[in-house]
Coordinates of N, CA and C in Angstrom, one line a residue:
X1 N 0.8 -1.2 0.0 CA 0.0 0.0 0.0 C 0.9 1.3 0.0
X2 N 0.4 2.9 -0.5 CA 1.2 3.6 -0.8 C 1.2 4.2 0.5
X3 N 1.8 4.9 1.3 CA 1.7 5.3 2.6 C 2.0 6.8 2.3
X4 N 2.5 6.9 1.1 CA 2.6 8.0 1.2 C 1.9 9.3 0.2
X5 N 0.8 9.1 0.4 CA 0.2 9.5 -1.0 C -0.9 11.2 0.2
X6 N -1.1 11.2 1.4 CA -0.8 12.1 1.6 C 0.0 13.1 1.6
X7 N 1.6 12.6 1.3 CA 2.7 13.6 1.7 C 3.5 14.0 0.7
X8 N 2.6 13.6 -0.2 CA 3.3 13.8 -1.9 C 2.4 14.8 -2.7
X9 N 1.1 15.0 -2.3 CA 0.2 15.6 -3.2 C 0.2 16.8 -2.2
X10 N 0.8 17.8 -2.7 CA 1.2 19.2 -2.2 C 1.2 20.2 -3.4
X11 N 1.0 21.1 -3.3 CA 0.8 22.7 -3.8 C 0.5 22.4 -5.1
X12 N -0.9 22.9 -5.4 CA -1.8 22.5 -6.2 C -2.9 23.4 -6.8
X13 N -3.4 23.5 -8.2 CA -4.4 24.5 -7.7 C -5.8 23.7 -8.1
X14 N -6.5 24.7 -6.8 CA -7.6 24.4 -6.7 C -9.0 24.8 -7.9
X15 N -9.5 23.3 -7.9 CA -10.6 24.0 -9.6 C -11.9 24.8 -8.9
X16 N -12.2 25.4 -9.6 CA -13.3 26.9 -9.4 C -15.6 25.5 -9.3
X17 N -15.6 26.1 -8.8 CA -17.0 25.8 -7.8 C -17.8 26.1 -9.5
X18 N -18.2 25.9 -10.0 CA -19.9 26.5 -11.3 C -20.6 26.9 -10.2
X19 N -20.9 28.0 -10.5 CA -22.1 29.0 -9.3 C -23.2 28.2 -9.8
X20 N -23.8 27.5 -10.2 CA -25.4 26.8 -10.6 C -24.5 25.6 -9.9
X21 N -23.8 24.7 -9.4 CA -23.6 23.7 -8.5 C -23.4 23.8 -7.1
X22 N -23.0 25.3 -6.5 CA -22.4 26.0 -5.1 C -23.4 25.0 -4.3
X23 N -24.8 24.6 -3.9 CA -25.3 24.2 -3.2 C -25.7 22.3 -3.6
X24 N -24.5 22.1 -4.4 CA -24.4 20.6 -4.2 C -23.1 20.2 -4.9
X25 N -21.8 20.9 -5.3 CA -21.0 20.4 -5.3 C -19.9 20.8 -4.5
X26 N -19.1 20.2 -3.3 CA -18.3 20.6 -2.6 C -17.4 21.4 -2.9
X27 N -16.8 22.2 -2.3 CA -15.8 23.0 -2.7 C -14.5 22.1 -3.1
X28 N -13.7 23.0 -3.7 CA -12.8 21.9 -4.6 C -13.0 20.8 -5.5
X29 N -14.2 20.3 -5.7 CA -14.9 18.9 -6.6 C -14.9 19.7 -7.6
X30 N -14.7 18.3 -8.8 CA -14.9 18.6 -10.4 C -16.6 16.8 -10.3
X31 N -17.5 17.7 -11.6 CA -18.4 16.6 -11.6 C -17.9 16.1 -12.7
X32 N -18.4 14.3 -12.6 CA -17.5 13.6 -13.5 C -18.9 12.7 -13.4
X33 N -19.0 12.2 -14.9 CA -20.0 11.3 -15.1 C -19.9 9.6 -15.0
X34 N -18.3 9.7 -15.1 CA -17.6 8.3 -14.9 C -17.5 8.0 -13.4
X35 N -17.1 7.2 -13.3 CA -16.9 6.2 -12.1 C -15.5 5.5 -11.6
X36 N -14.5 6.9 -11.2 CA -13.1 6.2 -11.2 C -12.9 4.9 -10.3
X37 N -11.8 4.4 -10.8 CA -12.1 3.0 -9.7 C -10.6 3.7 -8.6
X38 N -11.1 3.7 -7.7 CA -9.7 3.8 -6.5 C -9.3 2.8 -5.3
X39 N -8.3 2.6 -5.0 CA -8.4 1.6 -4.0 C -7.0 1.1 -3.4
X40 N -6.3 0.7 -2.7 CA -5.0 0.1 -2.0 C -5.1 -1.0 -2.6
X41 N -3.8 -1.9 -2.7 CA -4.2 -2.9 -2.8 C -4.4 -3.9 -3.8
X42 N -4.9 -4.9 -3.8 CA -5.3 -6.0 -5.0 C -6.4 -6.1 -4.6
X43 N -7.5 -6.8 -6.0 CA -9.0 -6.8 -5.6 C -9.2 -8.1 -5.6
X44 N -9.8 -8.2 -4.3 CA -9.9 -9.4 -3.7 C -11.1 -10.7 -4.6
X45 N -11.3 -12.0 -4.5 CA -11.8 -12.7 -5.2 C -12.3 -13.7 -4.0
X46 N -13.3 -13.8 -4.0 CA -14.4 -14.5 -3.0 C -14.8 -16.4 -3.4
X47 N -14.5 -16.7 -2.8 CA -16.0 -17.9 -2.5 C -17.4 -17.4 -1.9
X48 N -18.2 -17.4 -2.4 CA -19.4 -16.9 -1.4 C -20.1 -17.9 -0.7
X49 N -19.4 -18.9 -0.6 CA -20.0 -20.0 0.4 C -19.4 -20.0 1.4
X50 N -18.0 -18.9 1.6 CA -16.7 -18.9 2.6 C -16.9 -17.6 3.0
X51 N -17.7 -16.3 2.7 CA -17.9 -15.5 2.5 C -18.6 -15.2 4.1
X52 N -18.0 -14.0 4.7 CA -19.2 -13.3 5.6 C -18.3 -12.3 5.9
X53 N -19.7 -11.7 7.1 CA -19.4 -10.4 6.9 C -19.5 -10.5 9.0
X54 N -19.0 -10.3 9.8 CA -19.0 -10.0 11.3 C -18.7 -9.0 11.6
X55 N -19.9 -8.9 13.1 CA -19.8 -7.7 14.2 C -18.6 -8.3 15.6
X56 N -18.4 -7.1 16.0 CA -17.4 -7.6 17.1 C -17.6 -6.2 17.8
X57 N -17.2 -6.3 19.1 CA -16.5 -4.9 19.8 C -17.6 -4.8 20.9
X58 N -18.4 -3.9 21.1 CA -18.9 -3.4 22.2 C -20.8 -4.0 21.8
X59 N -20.8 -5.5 21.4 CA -21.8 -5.5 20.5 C -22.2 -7.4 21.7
X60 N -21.9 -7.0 22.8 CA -22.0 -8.2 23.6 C -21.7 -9.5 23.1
X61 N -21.6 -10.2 21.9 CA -21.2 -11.4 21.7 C -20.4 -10.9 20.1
X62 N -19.7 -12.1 19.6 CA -19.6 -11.8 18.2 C -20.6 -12.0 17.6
X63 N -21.2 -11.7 16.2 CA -22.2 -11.9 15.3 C -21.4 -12.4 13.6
X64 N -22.1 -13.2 13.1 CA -21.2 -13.6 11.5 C -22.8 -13.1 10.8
X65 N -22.5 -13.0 10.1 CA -23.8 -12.9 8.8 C -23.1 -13.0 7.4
X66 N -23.4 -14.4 6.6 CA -23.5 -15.2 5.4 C -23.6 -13.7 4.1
X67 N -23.5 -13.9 3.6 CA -24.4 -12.9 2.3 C -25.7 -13.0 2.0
X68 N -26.2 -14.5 2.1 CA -27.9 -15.3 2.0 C -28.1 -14.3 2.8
X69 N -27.9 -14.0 4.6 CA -28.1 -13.5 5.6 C -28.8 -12.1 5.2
X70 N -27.2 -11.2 5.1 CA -27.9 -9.7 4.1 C -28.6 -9.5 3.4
X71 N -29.4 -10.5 2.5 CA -29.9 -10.6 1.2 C -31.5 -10.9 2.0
X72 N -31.6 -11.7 2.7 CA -32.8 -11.8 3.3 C -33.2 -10.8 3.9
X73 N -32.5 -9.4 5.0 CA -33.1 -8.4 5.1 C -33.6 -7.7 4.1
X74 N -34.2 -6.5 4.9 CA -34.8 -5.7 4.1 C -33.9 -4.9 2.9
X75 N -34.4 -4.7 1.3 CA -33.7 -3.9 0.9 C -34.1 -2.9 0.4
X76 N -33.1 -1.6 0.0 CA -33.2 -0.2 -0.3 C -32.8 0.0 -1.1
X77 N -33.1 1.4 -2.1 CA -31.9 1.9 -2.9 C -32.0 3.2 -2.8
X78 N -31.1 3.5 -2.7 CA -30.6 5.0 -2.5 C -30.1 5.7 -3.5
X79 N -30.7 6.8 -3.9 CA -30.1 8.1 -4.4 C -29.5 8.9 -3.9
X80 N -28.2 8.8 -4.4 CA -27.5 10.2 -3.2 C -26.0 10.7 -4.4
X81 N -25.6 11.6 -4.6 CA -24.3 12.2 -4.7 C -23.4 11.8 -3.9
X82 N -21.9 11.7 -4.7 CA -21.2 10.7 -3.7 C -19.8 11.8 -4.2
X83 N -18.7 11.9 -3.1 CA -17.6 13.2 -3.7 C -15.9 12.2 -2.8
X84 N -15.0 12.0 -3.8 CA -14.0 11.5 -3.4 C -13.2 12.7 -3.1
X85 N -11.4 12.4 -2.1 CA -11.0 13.1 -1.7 C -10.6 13.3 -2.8
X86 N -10.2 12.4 -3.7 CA -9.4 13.0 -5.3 C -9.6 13.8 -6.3
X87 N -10.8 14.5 -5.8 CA -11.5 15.5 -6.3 C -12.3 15.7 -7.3
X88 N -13.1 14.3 -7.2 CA -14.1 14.1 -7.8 C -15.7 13.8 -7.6
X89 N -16.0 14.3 -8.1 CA -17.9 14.2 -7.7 C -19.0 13.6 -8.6
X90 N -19.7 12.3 -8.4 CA -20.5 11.9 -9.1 C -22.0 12.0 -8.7
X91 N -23.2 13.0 -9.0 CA -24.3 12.8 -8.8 C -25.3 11.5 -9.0
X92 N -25.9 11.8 -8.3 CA -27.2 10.9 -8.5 C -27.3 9.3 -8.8
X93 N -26.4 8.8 -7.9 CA -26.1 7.7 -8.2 C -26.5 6.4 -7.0
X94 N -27.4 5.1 -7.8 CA -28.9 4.7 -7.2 C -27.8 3.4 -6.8
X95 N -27.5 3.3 -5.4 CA -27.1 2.0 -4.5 C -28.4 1.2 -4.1
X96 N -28.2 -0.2 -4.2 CA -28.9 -1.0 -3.6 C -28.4 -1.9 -2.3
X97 N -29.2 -1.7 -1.3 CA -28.5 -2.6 -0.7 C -29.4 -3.0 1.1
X98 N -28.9 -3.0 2.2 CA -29.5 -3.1 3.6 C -28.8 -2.0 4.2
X99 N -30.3 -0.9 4.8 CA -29.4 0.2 5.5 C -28.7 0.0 7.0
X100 N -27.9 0.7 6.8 CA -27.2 0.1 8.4 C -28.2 -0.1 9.8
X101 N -29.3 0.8 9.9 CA -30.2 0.5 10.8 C -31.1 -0.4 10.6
X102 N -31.1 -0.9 9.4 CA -32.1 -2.0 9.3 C -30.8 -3.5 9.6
X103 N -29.7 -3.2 9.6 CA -28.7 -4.2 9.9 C -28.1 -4.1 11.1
X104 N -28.8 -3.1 11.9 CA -28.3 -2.8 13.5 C -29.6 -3.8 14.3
X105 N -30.4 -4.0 13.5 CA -31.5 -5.2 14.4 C -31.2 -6.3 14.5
X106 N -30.4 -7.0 13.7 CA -29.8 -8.1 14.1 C -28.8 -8.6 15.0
X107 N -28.1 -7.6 15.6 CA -27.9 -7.5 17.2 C -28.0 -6.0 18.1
X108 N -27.4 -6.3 19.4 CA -27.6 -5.7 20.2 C -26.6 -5.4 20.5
X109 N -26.6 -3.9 20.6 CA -24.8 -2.5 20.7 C -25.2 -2.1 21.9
X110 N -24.4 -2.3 22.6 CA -23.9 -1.6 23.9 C -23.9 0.2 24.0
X111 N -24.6 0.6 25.0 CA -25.1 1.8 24.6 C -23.8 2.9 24.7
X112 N -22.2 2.3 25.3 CA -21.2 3.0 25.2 C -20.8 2.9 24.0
X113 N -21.2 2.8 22.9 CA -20.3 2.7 21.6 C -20.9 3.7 20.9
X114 N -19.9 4.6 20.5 CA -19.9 6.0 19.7 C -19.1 5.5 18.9
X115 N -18.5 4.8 18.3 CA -17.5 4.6 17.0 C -17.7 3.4 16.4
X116 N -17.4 3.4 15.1 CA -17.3 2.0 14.4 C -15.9 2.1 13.7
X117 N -15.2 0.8 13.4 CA -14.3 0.7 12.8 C -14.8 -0.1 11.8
X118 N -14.5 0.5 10.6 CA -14.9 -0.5 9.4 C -13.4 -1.2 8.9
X119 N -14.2 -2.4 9.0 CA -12.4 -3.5 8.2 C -13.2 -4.2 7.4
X120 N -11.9 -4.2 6.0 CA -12.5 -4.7 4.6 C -11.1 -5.1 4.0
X121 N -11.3 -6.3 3.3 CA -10.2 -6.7 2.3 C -9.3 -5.7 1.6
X122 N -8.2 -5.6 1.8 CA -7.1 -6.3 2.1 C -6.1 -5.6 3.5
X123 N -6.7 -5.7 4.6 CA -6.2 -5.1 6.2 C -6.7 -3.6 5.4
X124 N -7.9 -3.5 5.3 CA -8.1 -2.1 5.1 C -9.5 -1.4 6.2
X125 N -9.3 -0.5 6.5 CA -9.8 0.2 7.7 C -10.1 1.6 7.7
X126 N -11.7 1.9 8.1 CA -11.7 3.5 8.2 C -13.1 3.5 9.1
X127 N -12.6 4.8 10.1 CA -13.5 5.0 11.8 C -14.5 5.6 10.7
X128 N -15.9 5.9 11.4 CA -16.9 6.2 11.4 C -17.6 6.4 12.8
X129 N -17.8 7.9 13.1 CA -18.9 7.9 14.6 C -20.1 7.3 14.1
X130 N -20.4 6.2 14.9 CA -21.8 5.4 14.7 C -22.9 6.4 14.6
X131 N -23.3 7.4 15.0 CA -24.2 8.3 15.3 C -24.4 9.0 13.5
X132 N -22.9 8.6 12.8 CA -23.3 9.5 11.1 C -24.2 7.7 10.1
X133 N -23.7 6.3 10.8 CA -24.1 5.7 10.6 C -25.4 5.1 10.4
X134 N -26.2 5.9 11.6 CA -27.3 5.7 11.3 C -28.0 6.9 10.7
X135 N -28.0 7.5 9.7 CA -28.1 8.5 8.7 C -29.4 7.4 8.0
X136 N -30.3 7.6 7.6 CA -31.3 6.9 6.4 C -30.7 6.5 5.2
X137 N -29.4 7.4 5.0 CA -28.9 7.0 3.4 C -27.9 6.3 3.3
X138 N -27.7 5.6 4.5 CA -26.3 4.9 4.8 C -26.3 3.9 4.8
X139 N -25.6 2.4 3.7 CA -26.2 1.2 3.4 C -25.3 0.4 3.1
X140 N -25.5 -0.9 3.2 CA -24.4 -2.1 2.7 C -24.7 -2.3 1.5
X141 N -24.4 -2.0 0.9 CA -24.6 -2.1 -0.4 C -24.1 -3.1 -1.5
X142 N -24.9 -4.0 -2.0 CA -24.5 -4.7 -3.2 C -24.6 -4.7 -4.5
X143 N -25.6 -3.5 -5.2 CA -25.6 -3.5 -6.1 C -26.0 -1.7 -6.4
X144 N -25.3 -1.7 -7.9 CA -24.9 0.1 -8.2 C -26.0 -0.2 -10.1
X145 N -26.9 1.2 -9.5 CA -27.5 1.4 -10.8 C -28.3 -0.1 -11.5
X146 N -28.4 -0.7 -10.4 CA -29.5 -2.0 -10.7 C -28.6 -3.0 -11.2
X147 N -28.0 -3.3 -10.9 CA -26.7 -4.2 -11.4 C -25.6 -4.9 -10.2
X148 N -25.5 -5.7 -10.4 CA -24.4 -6.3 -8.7 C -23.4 -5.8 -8.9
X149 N -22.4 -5.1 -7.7 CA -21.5 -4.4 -7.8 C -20.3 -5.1 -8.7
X150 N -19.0 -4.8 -9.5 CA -18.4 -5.1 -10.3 C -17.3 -5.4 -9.0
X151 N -16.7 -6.7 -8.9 CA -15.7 -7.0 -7.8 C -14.7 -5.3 -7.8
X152 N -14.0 -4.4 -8.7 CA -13.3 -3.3 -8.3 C -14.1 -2.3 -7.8
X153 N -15.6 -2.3 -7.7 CA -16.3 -1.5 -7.0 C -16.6 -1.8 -6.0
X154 N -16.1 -3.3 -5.5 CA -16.2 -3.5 -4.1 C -17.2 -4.6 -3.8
X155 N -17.6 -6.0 -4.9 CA -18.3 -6.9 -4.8 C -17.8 -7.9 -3.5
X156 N -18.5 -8.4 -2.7 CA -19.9 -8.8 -3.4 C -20.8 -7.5 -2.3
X157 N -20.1 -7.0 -1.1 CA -20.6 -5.7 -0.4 C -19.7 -4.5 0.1
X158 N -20.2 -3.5 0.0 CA -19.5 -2.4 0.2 C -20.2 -1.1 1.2
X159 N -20.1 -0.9 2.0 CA -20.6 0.4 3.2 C -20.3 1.2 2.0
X160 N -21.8 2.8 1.7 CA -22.2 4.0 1.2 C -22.2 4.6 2.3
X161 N -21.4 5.6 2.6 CA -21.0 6.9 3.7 C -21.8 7.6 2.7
X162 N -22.5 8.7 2.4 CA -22.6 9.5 1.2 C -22.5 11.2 1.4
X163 N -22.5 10.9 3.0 CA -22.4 12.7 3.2 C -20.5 12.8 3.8
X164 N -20.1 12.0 3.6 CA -18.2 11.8 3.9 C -17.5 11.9 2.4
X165 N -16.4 12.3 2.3 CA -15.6 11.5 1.4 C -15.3 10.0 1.3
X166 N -16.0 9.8 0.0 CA -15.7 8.5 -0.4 C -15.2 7.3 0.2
X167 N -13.7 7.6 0.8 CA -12.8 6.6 1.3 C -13.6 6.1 2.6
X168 N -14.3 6.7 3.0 CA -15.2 6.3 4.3 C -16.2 4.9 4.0
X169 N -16.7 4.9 2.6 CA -17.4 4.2 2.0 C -16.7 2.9 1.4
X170 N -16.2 2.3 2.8 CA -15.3 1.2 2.0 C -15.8 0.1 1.3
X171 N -15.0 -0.2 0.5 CA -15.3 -1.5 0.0 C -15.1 -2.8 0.2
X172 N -15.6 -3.8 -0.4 CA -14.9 -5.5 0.5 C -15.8 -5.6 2.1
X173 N -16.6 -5.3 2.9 CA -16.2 -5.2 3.9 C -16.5 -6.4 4.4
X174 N -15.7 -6.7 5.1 CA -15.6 -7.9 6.1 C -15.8 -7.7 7.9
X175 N -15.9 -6.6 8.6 CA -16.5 -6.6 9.9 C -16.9 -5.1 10.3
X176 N -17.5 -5.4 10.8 CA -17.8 -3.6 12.1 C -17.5 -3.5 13.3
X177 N -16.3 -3.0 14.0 CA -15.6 -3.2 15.4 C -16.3 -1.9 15.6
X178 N -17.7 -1.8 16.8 CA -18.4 -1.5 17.8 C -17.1 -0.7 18.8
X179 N -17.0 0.7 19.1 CA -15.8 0.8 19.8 C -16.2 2.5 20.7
X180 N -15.8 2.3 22.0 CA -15.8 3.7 22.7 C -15.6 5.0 22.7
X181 N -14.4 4.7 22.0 CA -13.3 5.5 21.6 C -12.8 6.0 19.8
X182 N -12.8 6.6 19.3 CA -12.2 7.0 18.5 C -11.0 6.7 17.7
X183 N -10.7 6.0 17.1 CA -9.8 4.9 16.8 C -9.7 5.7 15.0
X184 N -8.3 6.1 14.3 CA -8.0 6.4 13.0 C -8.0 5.1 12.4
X185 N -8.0 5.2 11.0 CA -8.2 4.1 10.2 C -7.0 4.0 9.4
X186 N -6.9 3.5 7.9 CA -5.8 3.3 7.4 C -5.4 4.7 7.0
X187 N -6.4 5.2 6.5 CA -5.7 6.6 5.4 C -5.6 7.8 6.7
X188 N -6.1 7.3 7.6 CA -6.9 8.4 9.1 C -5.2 8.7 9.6
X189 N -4.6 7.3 9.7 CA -3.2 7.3 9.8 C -2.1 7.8 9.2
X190 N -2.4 7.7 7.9 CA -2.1 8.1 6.8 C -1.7 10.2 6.2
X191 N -2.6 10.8 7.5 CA -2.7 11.9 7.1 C -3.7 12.7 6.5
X192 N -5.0 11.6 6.3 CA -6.1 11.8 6.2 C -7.0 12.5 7.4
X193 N -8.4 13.1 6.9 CA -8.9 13.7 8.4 C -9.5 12.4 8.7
X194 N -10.2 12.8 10.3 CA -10.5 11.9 11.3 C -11.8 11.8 10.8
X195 N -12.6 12.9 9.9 CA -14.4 12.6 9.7 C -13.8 12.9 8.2
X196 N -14.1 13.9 7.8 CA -14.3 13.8 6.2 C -15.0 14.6 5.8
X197 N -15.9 16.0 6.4 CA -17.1 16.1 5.5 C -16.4 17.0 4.3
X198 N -17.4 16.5 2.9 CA -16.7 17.4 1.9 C -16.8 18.7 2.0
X199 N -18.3 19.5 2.4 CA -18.4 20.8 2.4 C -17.3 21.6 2.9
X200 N -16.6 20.8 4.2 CA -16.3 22.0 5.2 C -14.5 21.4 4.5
X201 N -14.5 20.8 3.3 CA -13.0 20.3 2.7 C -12.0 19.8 3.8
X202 N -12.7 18.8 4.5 CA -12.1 17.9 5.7 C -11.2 16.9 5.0
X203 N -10.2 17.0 4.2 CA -9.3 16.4 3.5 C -8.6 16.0 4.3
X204 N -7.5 16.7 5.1 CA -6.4 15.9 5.6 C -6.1 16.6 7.1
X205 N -5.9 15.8 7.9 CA -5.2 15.9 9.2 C -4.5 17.5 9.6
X206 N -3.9 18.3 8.3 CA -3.2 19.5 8.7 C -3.1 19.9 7.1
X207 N -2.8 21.0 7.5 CA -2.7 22.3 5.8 C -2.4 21.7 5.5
X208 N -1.1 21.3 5.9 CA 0.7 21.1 5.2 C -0.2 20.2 3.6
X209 N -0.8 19.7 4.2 CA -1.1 18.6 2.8 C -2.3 19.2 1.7
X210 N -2.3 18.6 0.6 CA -3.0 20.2 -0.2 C -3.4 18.1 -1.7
X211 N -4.8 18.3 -2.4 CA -4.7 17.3 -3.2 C -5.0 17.8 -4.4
X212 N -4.0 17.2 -5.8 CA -4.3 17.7 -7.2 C -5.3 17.6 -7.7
X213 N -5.7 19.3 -8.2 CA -7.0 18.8 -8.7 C -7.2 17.4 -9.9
X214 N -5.9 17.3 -10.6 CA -6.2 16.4 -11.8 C -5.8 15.0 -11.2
X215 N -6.3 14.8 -10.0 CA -5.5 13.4 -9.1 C -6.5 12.3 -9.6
X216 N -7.8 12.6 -9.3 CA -8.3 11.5 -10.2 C -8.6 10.8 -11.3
X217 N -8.2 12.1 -12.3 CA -7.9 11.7 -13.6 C -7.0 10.7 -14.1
X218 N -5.9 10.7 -12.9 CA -5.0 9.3 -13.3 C -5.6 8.0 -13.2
X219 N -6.7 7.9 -12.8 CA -7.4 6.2 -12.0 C -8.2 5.8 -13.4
X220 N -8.4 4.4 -13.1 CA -9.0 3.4 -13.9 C -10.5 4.0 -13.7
X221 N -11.0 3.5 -14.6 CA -12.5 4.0 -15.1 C -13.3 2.4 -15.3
X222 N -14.8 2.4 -15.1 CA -15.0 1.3 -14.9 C -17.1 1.8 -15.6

């Protein structure tokens, strides 16, 4: 993994807001109708019979759930705008999947837990305060635009953050660590911020770090 991709993307200029977008595209975002693919890593390749997804942490026992499992709850799809740190922004784009509060009924969270740690293939990790989790538009999602997710978009499930930067919205995911405390994740480590929101350009941990606007343009397209 690149560890250093915070501390290399420095002084940069920033692209100009379209006054007819100011109240839905974050400051610094370019809208892009494509779908870059981004990610650490190799993309992982499943058995879905070996397949699950577990709770752990402040959630009184462990819990496993199958993929059958997820697929039996209830499901959603969501409309929402979605904006990466790389400085890109894709509207109106329809996730399917089980919202995290319809996936918080199947166990029981200990009423000290204010944090989630999300872990997903390959040792990859990013915090979320539980409290943005249970948002209505917040979902495990398996399928984009009516279609099962494409394994580099994060098959066979992937957590939608949709009011965070992207990297919140991991892919692969394999558990949710229930947690007290506050705990950074991979990129959080990395020099990344601790929340993310795009409006307020919650990019990275300190000035010092600054991201090119043409940074996404180098990624795979899908």
């Amino acid at each position: 993994m690149d560890l250093n991709k915070a501390d290399r993307i420095k002084k940069m200029r920033v692209p100009k807001v379209d006054e007819k977008l100011e109240n839905r595209l974050p400051p610094g975002q370019v809208e892009t109708k494509k779908f870059p693919i981004l990610h650490e890593g190799e993309v992982p390749l499943y058995d879905m019979k070996k397949w699950s997804l577990s709770v752990e942490g402040l959630v009184g026992k462990r819990v496993e759930f199958s993929f059958e499992d997820i697929m039996k709850m209830p499901q959603t799809t969501v409309v929402r705008d979605i904006h990466c740190v790389t400085r890109w922004s894709r509207f109106d784009n329809a996730f399917e999947g089980v919202k995290f509060t319809d996936f918080l009924k199947h166990f029981n969270v200990d009423p000290k837990a204010k944090y989630v740690m999300v872990h997903a293939d390959y040792d990859y990790t990013t915090n979320v305060p539980l409290q943005d989790l249970l948002r209505d538009d917040v979902i495990l999602a398996h399928s984009f635009d009516g279609k099962p997710l494409t394994e580099k978009h994060g098959f066979p499930l992937r957590l939608i953050v949709p009011h965070l930067y992207f990297w919140k919205s991991a892919k692969w995911i394999r558990k949710f660590e229930f947690l007290e405390e506050d705990q950074p994740g991979f990129w959080e480590q990395n020099g990344f911020h601790m929340y993310g929101d795009p409006f307020k350009e919650e990019r990275f941990s300190s000035d010092e770090f600054e991201m090119p606007e043409d940074e996404w343009k180098k990624k795979e397209y899908d």
